[in-house]
PDB file of C-alpha atoms and ligand atoms in Angstrom:
ATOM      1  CA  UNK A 180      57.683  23.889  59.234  1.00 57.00           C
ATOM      2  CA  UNK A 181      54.687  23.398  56.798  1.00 65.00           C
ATOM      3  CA  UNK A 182      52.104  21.624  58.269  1.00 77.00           C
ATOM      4  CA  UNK A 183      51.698  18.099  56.717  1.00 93.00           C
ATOM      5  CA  UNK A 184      48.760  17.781  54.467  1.00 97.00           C
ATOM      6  CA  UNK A 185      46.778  14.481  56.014  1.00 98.00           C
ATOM      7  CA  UNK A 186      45.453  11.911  54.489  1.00 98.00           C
ATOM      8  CA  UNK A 187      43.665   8.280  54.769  1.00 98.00           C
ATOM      9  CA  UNK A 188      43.937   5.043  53.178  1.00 98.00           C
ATOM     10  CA  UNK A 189      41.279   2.004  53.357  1.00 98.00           C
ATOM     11  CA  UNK A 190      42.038  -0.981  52.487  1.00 98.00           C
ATOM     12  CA  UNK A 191      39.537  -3.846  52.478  1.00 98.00           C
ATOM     13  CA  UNK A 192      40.965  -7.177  52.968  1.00 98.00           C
ATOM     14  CA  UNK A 193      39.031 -10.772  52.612  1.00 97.00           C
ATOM     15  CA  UNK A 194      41.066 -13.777  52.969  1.00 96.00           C
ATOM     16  CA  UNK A 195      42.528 -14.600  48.859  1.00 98.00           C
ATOM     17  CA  UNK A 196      41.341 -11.123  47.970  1.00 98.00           C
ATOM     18  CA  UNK A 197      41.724  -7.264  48.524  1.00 98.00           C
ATOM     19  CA  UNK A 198      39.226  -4.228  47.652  1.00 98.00           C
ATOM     20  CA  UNK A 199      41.513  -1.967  45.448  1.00 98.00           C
ATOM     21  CA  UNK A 200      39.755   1.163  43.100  1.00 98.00           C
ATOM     22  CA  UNK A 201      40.730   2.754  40.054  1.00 98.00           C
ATOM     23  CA  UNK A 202      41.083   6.490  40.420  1.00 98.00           C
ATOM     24  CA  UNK A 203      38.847   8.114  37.852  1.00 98.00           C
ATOM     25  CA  UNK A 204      40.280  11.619  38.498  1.00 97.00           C
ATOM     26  CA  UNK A 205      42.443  14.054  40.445  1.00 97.00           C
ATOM     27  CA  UNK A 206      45.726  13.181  42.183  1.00 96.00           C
ATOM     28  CA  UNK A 207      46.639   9.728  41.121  1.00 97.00           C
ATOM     29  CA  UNK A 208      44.362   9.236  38.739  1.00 98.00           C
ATOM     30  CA  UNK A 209      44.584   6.040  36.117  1.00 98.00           C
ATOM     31  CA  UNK A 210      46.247   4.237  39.195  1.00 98.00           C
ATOM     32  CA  UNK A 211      44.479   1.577  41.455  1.00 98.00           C
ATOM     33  CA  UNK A 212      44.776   2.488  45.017  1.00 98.00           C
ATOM     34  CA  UNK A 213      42.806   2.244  48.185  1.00 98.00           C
ATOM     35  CA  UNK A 214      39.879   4.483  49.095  1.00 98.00           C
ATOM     36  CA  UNK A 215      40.324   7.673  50.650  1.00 97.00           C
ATOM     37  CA  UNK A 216      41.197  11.405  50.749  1.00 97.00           C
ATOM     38  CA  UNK A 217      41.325  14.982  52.729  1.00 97.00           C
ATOM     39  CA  UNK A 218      41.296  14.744  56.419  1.00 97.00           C
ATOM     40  CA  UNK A 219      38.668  17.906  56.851  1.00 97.00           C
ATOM     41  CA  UNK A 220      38.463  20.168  59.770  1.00 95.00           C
ATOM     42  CA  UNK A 221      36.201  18.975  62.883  1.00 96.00           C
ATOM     43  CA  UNK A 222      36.756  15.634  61.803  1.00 98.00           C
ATOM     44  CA  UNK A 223      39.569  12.708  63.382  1.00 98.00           C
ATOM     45  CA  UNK A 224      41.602  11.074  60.742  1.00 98.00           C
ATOM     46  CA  UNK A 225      39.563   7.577  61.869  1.00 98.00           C
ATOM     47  CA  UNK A 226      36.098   9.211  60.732  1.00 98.00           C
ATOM     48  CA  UNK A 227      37.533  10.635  57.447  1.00 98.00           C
ATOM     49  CA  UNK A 228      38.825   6.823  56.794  1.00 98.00           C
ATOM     50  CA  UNK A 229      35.330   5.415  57.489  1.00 98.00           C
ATOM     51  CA  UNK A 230      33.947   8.584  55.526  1.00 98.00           C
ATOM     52  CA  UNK A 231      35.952   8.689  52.744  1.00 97.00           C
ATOM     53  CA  UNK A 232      35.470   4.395  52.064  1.00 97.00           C
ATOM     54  CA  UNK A 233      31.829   4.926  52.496  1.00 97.00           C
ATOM     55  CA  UNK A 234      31.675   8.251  49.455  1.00 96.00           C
ATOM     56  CA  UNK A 235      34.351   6.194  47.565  1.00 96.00           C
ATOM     57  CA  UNK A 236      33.156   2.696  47.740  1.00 97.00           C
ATOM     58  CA  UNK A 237      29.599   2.329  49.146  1.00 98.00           C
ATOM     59  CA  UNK A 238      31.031   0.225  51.946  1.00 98.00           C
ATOM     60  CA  UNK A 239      30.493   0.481  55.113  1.00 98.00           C
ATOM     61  CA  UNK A 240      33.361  -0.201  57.324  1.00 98.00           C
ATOM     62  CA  UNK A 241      33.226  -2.136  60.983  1.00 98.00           C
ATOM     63  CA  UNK A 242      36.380  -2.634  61.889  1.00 96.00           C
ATOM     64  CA  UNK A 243      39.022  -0.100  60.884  1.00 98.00           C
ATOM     65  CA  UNK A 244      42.341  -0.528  62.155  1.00 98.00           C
ATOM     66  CA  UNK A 245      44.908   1.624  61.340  1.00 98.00           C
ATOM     67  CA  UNK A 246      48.650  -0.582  60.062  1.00 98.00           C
ATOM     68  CA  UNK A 247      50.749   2.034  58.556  1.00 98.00           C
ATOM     69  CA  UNK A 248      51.940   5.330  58.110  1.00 98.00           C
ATOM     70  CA  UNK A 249      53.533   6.852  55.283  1.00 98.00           C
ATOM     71  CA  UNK A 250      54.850  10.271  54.412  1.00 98.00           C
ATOM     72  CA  UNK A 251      55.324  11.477  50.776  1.00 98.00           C
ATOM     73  CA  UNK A 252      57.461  14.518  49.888  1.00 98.00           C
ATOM     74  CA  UNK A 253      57.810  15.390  45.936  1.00 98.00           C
ATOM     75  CA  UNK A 254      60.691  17.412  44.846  1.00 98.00           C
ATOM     76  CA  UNK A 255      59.863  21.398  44.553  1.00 97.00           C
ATOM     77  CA  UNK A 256      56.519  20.905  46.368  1.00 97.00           C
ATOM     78  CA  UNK A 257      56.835  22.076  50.017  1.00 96.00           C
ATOM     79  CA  UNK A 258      53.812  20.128  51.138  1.00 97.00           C
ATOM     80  CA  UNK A 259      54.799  16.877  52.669  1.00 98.00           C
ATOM     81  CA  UNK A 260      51.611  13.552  52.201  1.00 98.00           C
ATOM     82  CA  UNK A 261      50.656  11.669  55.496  1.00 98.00           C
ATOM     83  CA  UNK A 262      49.141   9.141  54.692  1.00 98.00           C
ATOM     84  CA  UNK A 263      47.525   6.989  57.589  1.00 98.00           C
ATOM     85  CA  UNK A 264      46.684   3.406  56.137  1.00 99.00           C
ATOM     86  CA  UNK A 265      43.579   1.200  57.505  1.00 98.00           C
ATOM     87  CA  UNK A 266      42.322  -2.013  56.716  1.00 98.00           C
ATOM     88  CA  UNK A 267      38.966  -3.310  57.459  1.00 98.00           C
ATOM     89  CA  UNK A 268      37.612  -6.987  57.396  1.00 98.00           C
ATOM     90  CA  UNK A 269      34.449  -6.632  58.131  1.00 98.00           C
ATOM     91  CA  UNK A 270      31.903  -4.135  56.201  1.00 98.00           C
ATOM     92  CA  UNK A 271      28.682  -3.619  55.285  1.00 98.00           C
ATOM     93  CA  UNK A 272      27.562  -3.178  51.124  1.00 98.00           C
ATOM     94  CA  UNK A 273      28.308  -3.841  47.884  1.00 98.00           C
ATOM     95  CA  UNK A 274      31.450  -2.213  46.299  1.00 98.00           C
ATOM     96  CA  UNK A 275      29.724   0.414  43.986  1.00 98.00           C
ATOM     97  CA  UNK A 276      31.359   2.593  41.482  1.00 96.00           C
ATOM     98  CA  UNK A 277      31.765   6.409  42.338  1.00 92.00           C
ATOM     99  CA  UNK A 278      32.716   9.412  41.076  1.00 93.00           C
ATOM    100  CA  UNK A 279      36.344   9.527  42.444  1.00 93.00           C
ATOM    101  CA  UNK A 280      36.863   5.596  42.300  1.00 96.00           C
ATOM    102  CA  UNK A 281      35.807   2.484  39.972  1.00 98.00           C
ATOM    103  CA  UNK A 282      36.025  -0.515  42.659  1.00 98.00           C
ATOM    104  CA  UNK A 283      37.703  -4.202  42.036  1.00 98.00           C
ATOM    105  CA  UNK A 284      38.227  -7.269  44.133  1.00 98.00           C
ATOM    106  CA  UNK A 285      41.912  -8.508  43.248  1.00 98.00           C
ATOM    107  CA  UNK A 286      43.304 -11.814  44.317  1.00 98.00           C
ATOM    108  CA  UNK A 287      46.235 -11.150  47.071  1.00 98.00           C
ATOM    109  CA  UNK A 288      48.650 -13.235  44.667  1.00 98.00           C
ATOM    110  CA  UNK A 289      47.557 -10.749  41.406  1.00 98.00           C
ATOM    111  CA  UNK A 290      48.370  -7.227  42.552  1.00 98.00           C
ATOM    112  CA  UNK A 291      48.746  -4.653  39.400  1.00 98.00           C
ATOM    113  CA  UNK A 292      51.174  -3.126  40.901  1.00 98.00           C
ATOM    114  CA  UNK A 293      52.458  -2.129  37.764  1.00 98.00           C
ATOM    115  CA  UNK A 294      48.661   0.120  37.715  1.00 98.00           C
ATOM    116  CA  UNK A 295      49.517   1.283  41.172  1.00 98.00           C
ATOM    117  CA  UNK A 296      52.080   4.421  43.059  1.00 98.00           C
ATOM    118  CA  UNK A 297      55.595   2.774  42.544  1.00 98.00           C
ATOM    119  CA  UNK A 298      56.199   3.162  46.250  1.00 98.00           C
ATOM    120  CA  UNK A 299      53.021   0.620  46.943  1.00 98.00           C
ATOM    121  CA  UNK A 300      55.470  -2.737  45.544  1.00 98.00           C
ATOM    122  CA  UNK A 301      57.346  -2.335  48.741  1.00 98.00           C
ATOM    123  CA  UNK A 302      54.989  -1.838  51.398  1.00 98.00           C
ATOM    124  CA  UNK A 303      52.085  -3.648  50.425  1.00 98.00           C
ATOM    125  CA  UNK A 304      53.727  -6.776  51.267  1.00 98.00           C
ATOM    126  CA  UNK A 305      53.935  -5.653  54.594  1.00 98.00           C
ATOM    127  CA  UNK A 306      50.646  -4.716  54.606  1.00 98.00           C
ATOM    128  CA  UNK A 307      49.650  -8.063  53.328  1.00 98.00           C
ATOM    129  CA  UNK A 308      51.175  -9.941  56.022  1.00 97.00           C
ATOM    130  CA  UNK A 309      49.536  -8.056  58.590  1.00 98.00           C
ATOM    131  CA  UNK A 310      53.195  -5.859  59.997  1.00 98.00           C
ATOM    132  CA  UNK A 311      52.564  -2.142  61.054  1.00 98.00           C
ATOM    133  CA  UNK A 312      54.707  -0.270  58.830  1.00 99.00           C
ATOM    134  CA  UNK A 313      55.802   3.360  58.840  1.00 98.00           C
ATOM    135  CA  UNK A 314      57.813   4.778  55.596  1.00 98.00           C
ATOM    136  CA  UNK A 315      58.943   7.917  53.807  1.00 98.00           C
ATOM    137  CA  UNK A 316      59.064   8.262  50.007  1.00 98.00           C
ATOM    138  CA  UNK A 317      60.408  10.951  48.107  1.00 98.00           C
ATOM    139  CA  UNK A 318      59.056  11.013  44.613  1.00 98.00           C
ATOM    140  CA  UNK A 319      60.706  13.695  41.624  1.00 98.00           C
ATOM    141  CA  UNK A 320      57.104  14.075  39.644  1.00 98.00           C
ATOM    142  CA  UNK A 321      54.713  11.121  40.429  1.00 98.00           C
ATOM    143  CA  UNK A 322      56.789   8.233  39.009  1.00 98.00           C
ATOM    144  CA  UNK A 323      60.115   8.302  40.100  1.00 98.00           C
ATOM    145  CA  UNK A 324      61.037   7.477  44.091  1.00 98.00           C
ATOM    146  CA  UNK A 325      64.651   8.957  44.404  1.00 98.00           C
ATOM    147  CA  UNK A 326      64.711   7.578  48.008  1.00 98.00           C
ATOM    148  CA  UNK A 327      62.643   5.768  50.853  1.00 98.00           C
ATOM    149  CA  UNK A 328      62.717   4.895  54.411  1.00 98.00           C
ATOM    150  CA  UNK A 329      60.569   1.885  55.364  1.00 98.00           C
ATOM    151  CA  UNK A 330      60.573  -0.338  58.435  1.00 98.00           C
ATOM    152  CA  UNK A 331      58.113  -2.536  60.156  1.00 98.00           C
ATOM    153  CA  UNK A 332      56.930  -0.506  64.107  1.00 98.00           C
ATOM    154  CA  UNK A 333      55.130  -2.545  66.902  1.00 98.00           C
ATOM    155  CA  UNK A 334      53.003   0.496  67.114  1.00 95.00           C
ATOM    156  CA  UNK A 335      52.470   3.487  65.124  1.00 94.00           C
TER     157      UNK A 335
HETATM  158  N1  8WW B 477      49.175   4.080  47.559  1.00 79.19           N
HETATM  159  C1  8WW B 477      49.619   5.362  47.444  1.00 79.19           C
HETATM  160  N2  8WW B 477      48.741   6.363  47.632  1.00 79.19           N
HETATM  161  C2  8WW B 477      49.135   7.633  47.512  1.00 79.19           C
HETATM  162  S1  8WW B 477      48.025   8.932  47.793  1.00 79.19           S
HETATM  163  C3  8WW B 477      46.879   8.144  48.929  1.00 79.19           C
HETATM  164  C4  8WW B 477      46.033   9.131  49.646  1.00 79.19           C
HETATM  165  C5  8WW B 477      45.014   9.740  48.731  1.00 79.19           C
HETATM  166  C6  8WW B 477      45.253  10.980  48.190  1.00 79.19           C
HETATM  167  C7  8WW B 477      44.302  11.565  47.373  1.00 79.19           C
HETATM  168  C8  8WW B 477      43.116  10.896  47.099  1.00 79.19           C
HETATM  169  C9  8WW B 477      42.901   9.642  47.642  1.00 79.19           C
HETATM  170  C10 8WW B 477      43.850   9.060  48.462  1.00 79.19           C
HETATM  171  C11 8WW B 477      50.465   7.913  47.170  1.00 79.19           C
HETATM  172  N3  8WW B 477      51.145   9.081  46.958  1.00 79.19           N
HETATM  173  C12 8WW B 477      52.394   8.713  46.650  1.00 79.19           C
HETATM  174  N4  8WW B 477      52.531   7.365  46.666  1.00 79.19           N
HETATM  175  C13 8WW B 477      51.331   6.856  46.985  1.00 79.19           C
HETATM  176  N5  8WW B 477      50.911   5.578  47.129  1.00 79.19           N
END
């Protein structure tokens, strides 16, 4: 069994709008996404969320809470994603342009989700809408989903 590699997800939601960033390099890059990364040793996966949103965005979160979990598998790559998705409300800061990640407010109704993973057009709604969601995607290369899994949990 390999181990999954973990991963977080931030999302910062306001009421018409959500923070999303542009990846300026690295896995996924060219695509808007939320903020986040590596999981690292010593750490929980709820302190790399606040970590990672803080190096990638400037913001400070308050009020993580985690609404979905996702697992991505790409053909010929033993490594399997798990991604564990927050949002936040409430923050501290400006959004401010980092290495990794170029930030933009987008209205809720105005998603480019044609600039985004293909995989994000289904659960985002659910995201949106406030569910818990938990999903499996498997991609051939980074741009075709062959199949997926995705249902809405009372608790992850
Ligand atoms: N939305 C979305 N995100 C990811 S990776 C997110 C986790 C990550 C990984 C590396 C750097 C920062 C953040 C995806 N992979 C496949 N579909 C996907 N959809």
């Amino acid at each position: 069994m390999v181990a999954n590699k973990l991963l977080t997800l931030v999302f910062v939601r306001e009421s018409t709008r959500i923070l999303l960033g542009l990846k300026k390099r690295g896995f996924g890059m060219g695509r808007w996404n939320g903020f986040g990364g590596k999981v690292e040793s010593g750490e929980t996966i709820v302190q790399a969320a606040y970590r990672e949103l803080k190096e990638e965005s400037g913001l400070e979160a308050k009020n993580l809470q985690e609404v979905g979990l996702l697992k991505f598998e790409f053909v010929g790559d033993p490594q399997i994603l798990e991604v564990h998705v927050f949002t936040s409300s409430e923050y501290e800061g400006q959004p401010t342009e980092s290495s990794e990640m170029k930030p933009q407010w987008y209205d809720i109704d105005s998603i480019p989700f044609d600039k985004m993973w293909p995989d994000d057009k289904w659960w985002f709604p659910l995201l949106l809408k406030g569910s818990k969601f938990s999903g499996y995607f498997l991609f051939e290369g980074h741009d075709d989903v062959l199949n997926y899994t995705l249902e809405e949990v009372d608790s992850l």
